[in-house]
CSV table of C-alpha atoms and ligand atoms in Angstrom, one decimal:
chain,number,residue,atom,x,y,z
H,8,UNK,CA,7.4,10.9,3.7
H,9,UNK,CA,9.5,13.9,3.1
H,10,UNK,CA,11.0,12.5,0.3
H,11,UNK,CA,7.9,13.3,-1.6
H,12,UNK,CA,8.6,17.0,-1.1
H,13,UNK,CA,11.5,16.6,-2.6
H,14,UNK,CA,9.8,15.1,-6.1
H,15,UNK,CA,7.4,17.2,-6.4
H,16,UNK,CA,8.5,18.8,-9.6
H,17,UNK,CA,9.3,15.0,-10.8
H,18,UNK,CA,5.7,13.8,-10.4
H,19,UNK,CA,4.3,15.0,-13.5
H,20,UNK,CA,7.9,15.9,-15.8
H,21,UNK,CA,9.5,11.9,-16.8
H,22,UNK,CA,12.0,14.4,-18.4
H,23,UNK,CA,13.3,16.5,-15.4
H,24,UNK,CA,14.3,12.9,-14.1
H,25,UNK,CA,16.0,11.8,-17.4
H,26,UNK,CA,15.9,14.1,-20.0
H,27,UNK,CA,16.3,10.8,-22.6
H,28,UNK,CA,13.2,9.9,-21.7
H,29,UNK,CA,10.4,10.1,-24.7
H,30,UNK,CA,7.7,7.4,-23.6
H,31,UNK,CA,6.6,6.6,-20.4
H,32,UNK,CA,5.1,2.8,-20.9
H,33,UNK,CA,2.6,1.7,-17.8
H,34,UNK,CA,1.5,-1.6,-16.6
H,35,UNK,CA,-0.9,-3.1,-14.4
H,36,UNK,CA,-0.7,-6.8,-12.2
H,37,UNK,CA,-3.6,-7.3,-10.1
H,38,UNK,CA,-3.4,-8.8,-6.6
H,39,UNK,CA,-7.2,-9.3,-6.3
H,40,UNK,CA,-8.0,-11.9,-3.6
H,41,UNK,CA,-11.0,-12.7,-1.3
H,42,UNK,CA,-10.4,-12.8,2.2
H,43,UNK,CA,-11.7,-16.4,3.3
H,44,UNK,CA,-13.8,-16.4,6.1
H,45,UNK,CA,-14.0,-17.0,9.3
H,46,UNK,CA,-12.3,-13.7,10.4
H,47,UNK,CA,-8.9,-14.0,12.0
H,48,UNK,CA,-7.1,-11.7,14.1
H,49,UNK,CA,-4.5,-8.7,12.9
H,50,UNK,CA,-5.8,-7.7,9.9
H,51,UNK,CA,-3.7,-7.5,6.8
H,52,UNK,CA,-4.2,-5.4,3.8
H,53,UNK,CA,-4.6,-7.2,0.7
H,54,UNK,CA,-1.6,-6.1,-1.2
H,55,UNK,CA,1.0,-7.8,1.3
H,56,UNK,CA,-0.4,-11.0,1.4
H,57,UNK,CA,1.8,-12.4,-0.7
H,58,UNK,CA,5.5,-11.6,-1.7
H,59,UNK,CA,6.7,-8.4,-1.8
H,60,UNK,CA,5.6,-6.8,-5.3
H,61,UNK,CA,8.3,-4.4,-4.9
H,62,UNK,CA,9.9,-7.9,-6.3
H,63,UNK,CA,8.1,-9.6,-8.0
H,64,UNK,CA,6.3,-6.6,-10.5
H,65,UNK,CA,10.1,-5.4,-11.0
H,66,UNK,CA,11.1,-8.6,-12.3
H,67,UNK,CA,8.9,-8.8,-14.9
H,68,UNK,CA,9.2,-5.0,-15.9
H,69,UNK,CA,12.7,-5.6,-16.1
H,70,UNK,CA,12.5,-8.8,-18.1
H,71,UNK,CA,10.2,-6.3,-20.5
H,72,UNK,CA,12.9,-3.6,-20.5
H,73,UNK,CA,15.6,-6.3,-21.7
H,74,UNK,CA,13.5,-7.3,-24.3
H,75,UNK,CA,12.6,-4.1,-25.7
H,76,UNK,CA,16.2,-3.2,-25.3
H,77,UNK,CA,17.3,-6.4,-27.6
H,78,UNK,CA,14.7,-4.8,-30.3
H,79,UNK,CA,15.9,-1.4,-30.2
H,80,UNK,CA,19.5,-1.6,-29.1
H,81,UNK,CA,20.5,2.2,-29.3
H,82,UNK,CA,17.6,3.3,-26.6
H,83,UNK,CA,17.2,3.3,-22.9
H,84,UNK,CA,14.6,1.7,-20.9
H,85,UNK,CA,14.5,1.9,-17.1
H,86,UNK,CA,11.9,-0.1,-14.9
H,87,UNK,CA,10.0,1.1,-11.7
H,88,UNK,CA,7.6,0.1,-9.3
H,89,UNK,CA,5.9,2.6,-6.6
H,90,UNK,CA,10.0,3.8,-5.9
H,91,UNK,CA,10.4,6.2,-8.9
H,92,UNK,CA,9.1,10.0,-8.0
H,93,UNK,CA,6.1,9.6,-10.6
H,94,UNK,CA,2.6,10.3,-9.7
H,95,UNK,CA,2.3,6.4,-11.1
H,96,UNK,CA,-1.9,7.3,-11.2
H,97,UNK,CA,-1.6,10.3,-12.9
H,98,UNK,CA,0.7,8.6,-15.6
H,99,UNK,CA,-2.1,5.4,-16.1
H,100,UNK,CA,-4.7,8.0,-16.3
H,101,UNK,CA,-2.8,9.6,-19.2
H,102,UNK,CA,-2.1,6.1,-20.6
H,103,UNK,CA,-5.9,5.4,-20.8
H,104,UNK,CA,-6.0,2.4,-18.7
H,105,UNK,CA,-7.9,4.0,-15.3
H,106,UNK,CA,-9.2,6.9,-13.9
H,107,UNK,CA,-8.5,8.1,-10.4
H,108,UNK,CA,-11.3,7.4,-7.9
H,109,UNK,CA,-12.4,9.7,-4.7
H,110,UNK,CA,-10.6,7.1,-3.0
H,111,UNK,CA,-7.3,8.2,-4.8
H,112,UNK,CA,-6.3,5.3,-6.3
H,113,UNK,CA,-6.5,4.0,-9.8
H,114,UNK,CA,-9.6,2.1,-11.3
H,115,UNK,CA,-10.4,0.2,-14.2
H,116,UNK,CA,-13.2,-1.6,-15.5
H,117,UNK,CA,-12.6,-4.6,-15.1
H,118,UNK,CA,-9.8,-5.0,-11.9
H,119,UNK,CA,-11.4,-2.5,-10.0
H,120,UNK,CA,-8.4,-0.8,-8.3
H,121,UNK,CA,-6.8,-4.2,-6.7
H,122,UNK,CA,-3.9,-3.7,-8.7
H,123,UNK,CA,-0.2,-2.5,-8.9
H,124,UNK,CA,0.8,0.3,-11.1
H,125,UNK,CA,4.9,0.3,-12.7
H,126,UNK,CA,6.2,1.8,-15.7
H,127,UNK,CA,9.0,1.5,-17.8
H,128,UNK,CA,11.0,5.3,-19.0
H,129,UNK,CA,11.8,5.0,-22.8
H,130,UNK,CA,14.0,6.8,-24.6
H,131,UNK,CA,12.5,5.4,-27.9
H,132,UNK,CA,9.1,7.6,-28.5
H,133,UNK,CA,6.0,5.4,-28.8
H,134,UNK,CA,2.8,5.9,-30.0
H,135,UNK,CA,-0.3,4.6,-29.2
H,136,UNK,CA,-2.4,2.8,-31.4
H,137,UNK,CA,-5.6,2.2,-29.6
H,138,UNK,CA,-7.7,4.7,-28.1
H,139,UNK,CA,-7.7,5.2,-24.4
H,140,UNK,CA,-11.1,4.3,-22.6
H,141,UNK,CA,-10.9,4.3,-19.1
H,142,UNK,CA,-9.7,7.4,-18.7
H,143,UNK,CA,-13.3,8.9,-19.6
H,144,UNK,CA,-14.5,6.6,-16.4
H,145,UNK,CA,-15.2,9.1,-13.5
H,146,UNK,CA,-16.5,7.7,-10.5
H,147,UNK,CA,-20.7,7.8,-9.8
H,148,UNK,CA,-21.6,11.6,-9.2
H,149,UNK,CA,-23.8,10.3,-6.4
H,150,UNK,CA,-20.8,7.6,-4.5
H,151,UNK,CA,-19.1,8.7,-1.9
H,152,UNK,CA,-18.8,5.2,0.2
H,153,UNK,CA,-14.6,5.7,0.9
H,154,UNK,CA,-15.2,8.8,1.9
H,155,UNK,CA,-17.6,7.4,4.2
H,156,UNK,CA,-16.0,4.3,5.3
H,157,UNK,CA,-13.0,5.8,6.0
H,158,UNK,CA,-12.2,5.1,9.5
H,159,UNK,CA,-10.5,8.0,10.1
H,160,UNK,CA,-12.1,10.3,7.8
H,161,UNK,CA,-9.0,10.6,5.9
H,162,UNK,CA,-10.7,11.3,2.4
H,163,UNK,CA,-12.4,14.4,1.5
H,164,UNK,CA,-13.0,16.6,-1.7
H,165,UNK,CA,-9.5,18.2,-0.1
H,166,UNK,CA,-8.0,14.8,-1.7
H,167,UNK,CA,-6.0,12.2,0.7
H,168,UNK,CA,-5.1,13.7,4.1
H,169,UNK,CA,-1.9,11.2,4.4
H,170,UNK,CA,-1.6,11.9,8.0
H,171,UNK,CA,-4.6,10.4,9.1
H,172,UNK,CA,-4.8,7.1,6.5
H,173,UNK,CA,-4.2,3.5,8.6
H,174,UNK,CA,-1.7,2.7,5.4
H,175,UNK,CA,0.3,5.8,6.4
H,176,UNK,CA,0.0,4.9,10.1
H,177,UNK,CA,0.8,1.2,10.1
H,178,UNK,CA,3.3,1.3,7.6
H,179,UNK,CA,5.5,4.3,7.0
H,180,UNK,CA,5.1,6.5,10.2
H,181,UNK,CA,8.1,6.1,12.7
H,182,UNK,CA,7.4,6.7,16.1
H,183,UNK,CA,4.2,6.6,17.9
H,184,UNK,CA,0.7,6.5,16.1
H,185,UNK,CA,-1.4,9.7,17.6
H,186,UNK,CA,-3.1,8.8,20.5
H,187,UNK,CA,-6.8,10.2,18.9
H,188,UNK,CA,-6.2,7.7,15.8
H,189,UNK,CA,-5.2,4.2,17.7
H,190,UNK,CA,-8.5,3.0,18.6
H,191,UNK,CA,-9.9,3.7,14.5
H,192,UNK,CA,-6.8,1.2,13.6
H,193,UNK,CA,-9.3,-1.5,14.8
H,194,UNK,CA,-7.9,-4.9,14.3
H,195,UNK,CA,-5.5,-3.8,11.2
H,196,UNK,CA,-2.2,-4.5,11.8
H,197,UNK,CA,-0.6,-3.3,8.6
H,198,UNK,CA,-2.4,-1.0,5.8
H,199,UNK,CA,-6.1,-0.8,5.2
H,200,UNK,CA,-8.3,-1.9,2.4
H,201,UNK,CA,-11.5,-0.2,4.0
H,202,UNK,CA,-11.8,2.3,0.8
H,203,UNK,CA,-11.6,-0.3,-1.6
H,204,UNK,CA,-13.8,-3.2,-0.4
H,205,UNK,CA,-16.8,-1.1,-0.6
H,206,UNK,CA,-16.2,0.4,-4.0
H,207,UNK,CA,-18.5,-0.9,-6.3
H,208,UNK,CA,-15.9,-0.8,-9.2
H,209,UNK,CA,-14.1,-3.9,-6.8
H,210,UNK,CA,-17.0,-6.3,-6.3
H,211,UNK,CA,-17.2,-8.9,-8.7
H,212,UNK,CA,-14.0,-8.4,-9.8
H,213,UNK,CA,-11.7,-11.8,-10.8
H,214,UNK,CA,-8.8,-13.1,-8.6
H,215,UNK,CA,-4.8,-12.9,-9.5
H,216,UNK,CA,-3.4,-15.6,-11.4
H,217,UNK,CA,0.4,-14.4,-10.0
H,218,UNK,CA,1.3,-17.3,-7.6
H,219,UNK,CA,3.6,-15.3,-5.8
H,220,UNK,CA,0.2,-13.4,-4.7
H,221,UNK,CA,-1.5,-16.0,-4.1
H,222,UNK,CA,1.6,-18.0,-2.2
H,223,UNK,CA,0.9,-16.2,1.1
H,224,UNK,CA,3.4,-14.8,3.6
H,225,UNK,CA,1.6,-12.9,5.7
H,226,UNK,CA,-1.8,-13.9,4.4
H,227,UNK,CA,-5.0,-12.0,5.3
H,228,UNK,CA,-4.0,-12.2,9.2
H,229,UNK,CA,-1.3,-12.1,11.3
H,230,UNK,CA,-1.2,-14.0,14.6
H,231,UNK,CA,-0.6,-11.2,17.5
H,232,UNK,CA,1.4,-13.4,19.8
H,233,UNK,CA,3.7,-14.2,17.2
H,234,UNK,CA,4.5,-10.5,16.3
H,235,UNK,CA,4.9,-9.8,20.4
H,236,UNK,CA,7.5,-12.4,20.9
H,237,UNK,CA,9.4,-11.6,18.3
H,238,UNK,CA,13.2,-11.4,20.0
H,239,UNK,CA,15.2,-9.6,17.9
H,240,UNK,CA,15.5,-7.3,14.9
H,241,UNK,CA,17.5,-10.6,13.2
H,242,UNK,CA,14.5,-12.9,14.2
H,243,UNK,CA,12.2,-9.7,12.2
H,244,UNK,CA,13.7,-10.1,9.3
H,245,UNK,CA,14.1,-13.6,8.5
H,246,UNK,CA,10.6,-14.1,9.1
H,247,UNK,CA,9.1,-11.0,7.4
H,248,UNK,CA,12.1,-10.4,4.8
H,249,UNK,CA,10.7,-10.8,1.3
H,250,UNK,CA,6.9,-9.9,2.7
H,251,UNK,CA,5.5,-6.2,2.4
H,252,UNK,CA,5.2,-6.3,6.3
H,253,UNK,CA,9.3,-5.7,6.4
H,254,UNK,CA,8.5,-2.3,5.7
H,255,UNK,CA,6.8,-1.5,8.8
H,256,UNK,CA,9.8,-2.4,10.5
H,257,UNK,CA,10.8,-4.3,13.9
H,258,UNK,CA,9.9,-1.6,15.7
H,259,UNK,CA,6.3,-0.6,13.8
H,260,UNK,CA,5.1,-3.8,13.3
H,261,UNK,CA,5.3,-4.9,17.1
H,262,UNK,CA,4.1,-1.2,18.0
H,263,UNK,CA,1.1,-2.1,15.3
H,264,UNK,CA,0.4,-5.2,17.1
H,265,UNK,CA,0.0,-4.0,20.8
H,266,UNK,CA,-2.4,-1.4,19.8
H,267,UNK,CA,-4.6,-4.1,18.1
H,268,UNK,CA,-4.3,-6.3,21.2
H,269,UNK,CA,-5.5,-3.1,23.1
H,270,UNK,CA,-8.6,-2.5,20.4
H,271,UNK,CA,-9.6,-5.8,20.2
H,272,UNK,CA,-9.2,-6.9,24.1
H,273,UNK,CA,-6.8,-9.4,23.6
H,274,UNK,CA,-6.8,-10.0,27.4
H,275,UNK,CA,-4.9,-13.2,26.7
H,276,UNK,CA,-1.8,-11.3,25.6
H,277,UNK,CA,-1.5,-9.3,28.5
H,278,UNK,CA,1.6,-11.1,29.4
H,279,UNK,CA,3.5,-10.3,26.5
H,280,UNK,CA,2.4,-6.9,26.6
H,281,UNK,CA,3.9,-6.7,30.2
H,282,UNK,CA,7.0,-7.9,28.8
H,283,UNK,CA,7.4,-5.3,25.9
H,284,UNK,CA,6.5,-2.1,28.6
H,285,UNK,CA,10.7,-2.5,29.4
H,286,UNK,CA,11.3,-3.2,25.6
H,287,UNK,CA,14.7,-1.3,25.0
H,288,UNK,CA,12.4,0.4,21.7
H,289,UNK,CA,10.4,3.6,23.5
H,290,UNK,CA,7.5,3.4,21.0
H,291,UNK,CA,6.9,0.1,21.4
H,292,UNK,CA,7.3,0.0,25.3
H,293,UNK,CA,4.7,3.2,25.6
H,294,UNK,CA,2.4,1.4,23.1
H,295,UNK,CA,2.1,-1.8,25.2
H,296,UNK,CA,1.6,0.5,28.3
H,297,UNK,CA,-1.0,2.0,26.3
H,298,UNK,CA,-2.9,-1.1,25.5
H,299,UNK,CA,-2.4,-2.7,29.3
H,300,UNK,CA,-4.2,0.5,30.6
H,301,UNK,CA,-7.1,-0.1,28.0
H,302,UNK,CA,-7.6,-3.8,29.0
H,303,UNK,CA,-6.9,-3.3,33.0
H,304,UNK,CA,-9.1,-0.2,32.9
H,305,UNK,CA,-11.8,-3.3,31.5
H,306,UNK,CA,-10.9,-5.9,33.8
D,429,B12,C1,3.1,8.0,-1.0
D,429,B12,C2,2.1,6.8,-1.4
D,429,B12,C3,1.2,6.4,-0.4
D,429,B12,C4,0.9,7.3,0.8
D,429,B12,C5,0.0,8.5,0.3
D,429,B12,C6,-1.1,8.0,-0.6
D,429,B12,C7,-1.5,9.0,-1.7
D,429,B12,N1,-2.8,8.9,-2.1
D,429,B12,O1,-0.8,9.8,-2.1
D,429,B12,C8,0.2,6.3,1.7
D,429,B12,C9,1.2,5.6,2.7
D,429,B12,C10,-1.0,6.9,2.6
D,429,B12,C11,-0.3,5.3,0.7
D,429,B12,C12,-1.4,4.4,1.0
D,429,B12,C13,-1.8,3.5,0.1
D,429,B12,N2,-1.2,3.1,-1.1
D,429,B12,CO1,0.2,4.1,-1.9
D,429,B12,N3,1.5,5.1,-2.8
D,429,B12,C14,2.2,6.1,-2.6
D,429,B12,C15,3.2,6.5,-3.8
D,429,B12,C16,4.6,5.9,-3.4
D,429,B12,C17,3.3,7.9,-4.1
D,429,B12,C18,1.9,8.6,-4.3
D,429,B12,C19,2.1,10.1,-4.4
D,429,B12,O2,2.9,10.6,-5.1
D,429,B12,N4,1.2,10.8,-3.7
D,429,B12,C20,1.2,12.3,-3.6
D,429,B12,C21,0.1,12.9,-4.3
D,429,B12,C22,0.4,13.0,-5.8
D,429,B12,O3,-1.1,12.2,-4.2
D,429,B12,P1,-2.5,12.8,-4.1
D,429,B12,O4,-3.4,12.1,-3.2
D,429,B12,O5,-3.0,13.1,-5.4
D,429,B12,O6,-2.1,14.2,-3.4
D,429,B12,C23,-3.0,15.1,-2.9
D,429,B12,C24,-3.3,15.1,-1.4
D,429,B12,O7,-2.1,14.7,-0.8
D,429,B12,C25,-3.7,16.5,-1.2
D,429,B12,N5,-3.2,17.0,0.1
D,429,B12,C26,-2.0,17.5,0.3
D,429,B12,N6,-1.9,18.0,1.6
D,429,B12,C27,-3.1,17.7,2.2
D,429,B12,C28,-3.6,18.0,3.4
D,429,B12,C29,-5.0,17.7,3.7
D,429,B12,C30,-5.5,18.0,5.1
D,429,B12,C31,-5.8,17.0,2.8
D,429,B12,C32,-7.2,16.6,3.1
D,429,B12,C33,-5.3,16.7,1.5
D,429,B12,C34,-4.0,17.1,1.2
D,429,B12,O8,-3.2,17.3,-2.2
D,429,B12,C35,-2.5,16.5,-3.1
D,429,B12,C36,-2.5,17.1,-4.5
D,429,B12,O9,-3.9,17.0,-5.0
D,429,B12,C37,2.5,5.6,-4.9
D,429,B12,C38,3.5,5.1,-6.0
D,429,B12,C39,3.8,6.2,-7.0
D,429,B12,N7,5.1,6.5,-7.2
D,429,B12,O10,2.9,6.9,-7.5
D,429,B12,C40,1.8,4.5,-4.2
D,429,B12,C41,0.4,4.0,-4.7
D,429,B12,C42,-0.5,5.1,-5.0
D,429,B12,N8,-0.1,3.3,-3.5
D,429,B12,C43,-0.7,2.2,-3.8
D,429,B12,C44,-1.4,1.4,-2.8
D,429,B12,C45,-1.8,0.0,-3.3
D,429,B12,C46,-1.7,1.9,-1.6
D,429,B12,C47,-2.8,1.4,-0.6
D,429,B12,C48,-4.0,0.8,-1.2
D,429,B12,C49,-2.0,0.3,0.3
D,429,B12,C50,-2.9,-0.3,1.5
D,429,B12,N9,-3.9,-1.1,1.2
D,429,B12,O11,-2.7,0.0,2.6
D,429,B12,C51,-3.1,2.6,0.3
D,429,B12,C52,-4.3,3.4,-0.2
D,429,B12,C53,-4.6,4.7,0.4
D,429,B12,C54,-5.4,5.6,-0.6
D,429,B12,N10,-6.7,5.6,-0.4
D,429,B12,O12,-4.8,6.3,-1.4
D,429,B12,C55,-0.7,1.9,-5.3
D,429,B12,C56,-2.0,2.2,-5.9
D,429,B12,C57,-2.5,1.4,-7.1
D,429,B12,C58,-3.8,1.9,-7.6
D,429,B12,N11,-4.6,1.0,-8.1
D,429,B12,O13,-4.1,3.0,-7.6
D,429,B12,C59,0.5,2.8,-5.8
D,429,B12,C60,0.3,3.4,-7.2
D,429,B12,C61,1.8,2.0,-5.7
D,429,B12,C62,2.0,1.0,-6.9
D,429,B12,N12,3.1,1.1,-7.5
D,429,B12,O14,1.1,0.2,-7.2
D,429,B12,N13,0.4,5.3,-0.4
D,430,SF4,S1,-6.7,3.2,3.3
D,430,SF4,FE1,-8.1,3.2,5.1
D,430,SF4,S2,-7.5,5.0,6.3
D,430,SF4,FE2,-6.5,5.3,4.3
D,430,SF4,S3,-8.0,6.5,3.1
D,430,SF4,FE3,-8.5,4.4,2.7
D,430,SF4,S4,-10.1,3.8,4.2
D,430,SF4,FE4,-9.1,5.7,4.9
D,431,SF4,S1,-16.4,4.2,-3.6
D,431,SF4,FE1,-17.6,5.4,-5.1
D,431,SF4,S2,-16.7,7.4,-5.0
D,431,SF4,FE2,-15.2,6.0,-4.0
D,431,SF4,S3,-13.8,5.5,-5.6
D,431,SF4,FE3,-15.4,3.9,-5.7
D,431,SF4,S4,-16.9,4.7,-7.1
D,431,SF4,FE4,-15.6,6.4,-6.6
């Protein structure tokens, strides 16, 4: 993620990016779901169960930004989702509608933090007219369960250590996960929700009404055998094109799935896993090597 470097001074300065730019307006759509029960295999993070919010938030945020440019025809108004170089958190904390939890991610009252954050840049200046009141929430003094169910002790009062989170491993990193950090992916195949489900700011908290959440792709597991007989990049995409799980890639997803097989014993998949050890890919031959010596080191 060395693009991020490279926005630092854009985080926190809308201007620097556009020096039009006199509002910054944020919005929120939940994803909220409950996994059903019983538990599957290749666990999916909330958030890319559905279609690709990339999409589907953008969409609306743009049909917003066409609308506000029919009232005020002589201003600009530019949509994002997670791709512009704002801290998006720090800009709904400043908006009033969360604060930022010691998990890092933005909370409100009443959706928890199982939502998406995108803003529209304005060159017409707004002003509020309500008070903002979640951003005088802080989190208990006395809670620290995400620090503590972090998996890979990724959080800390340091902040987010990016290199060690399960949503930076599964889905962004290119190349082989570290070898100390595969066995903490457990059964997740792509992103983690672990510092979320136990927050108590999440429980109770009322499902999406977006039906392109709650029309799954991936849903809330992904069958292991299907990800290791994938055949070709072309096959990847037009089953995971339009799904979250794209991003991992051809080569992280299947790379994601042999370690899983490896954690959770998947004996039954040794034979695809034999297969993938001469895949033409190196990460993912070395990771299905990886997760035969764990199962024939157990048989
Ligand atoms: C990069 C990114 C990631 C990275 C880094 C996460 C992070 N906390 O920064 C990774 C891939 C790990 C990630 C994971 C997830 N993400 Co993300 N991510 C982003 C993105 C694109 C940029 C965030 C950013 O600028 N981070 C950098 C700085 C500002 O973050 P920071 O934590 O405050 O930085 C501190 C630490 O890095 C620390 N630090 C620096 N170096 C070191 C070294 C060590 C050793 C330590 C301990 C700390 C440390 O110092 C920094 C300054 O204080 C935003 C979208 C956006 N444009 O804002 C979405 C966003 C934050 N992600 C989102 C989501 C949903 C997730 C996941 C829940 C997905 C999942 N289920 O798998 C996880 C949650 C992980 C977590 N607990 O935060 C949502 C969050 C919505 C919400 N309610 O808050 C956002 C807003 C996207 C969106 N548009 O909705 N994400
Ligand atoms: S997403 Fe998972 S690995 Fe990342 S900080 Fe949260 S609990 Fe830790
Ligand atoms: S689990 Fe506790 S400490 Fe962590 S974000 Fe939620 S309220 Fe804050």
């Amino acid at each position: 993620m060395t693009w991020m470097e490279r926005h630092e001074l854009l985080k926190y300065d809308p201007q620097a990016l556009d020096p039009t730019v006199q509002s910054v307006l944020i919005a929120a759509l939940s994803y909220a779901q409950t996994p059903p029960s019983p538990q599957k295999e290749g666990r999916v993070a909330r958030y890319a169960w559905g279609r690709d919010y990339h999409k589907v938030f953008l969409k609306k945020l743009q049909t917003v930004s066409h609308s506000l440019s029919q009232h005020f025809p002589n201003e600009h108004f530019r949509a994002f989702t997670d791709t512009s170089p704002l801290d998006e958190r720090f800009w709904a904390e400043k908006a009033g509608i969360s604060f930022t939890g010691r998990n890092r991610l933005a909370i409100t009252d009443s959706w928890g933090s199982w939502f998406f954050l995108g803003e529209i840049l304005s060159s017409r200046l707004f002003t509020p007219t309500d008070r903002p009141q979640a951003a005088h929430r802080q989190c208990p003094s006395s809670c620290h369960r995400c620090w503590q169910s972090c998996p890979t002790g990724a959080l800390s009062e340091k902040g987010l250590d990016a290199r060690r989170c399960i949503a930076y491993l599964t889905i962004e990193h290119k190349g082989s996960i570290p070898l100390s950090l595969r066995s903490q992916l457990g059964d997740r195949i792509f992103g983690c929700d672990d510092c979320q489900e136990v927050c108590p700011f999440n429980h109770g908290v009322p499902s999406t009404t977006e039906t392109e959440f709650l029309a799954w792709k991936a849903g809330p597991w992904v069958d292991l055998a299907g990800v290791l007989e994938i055949p070709s990049e072309d096959a990847f995409t037009r089953q995971w094109g339009g799904s979250p799980l794209h991003r991992a890639g051809f080569s992280g997803l299947r790379r994601n799935a042999c370690l899983v097989a490896g954690n959770l014993r998947r004996f039954d998949l040794l034979p695809q896993l034999h297969n993938l050890t001469s895949d033409p890919d190196p990460v993912v031959a070395e990771s299905a090597l990886w997760a035969i010596q764990i199962l024939e080191s157990e048989q």
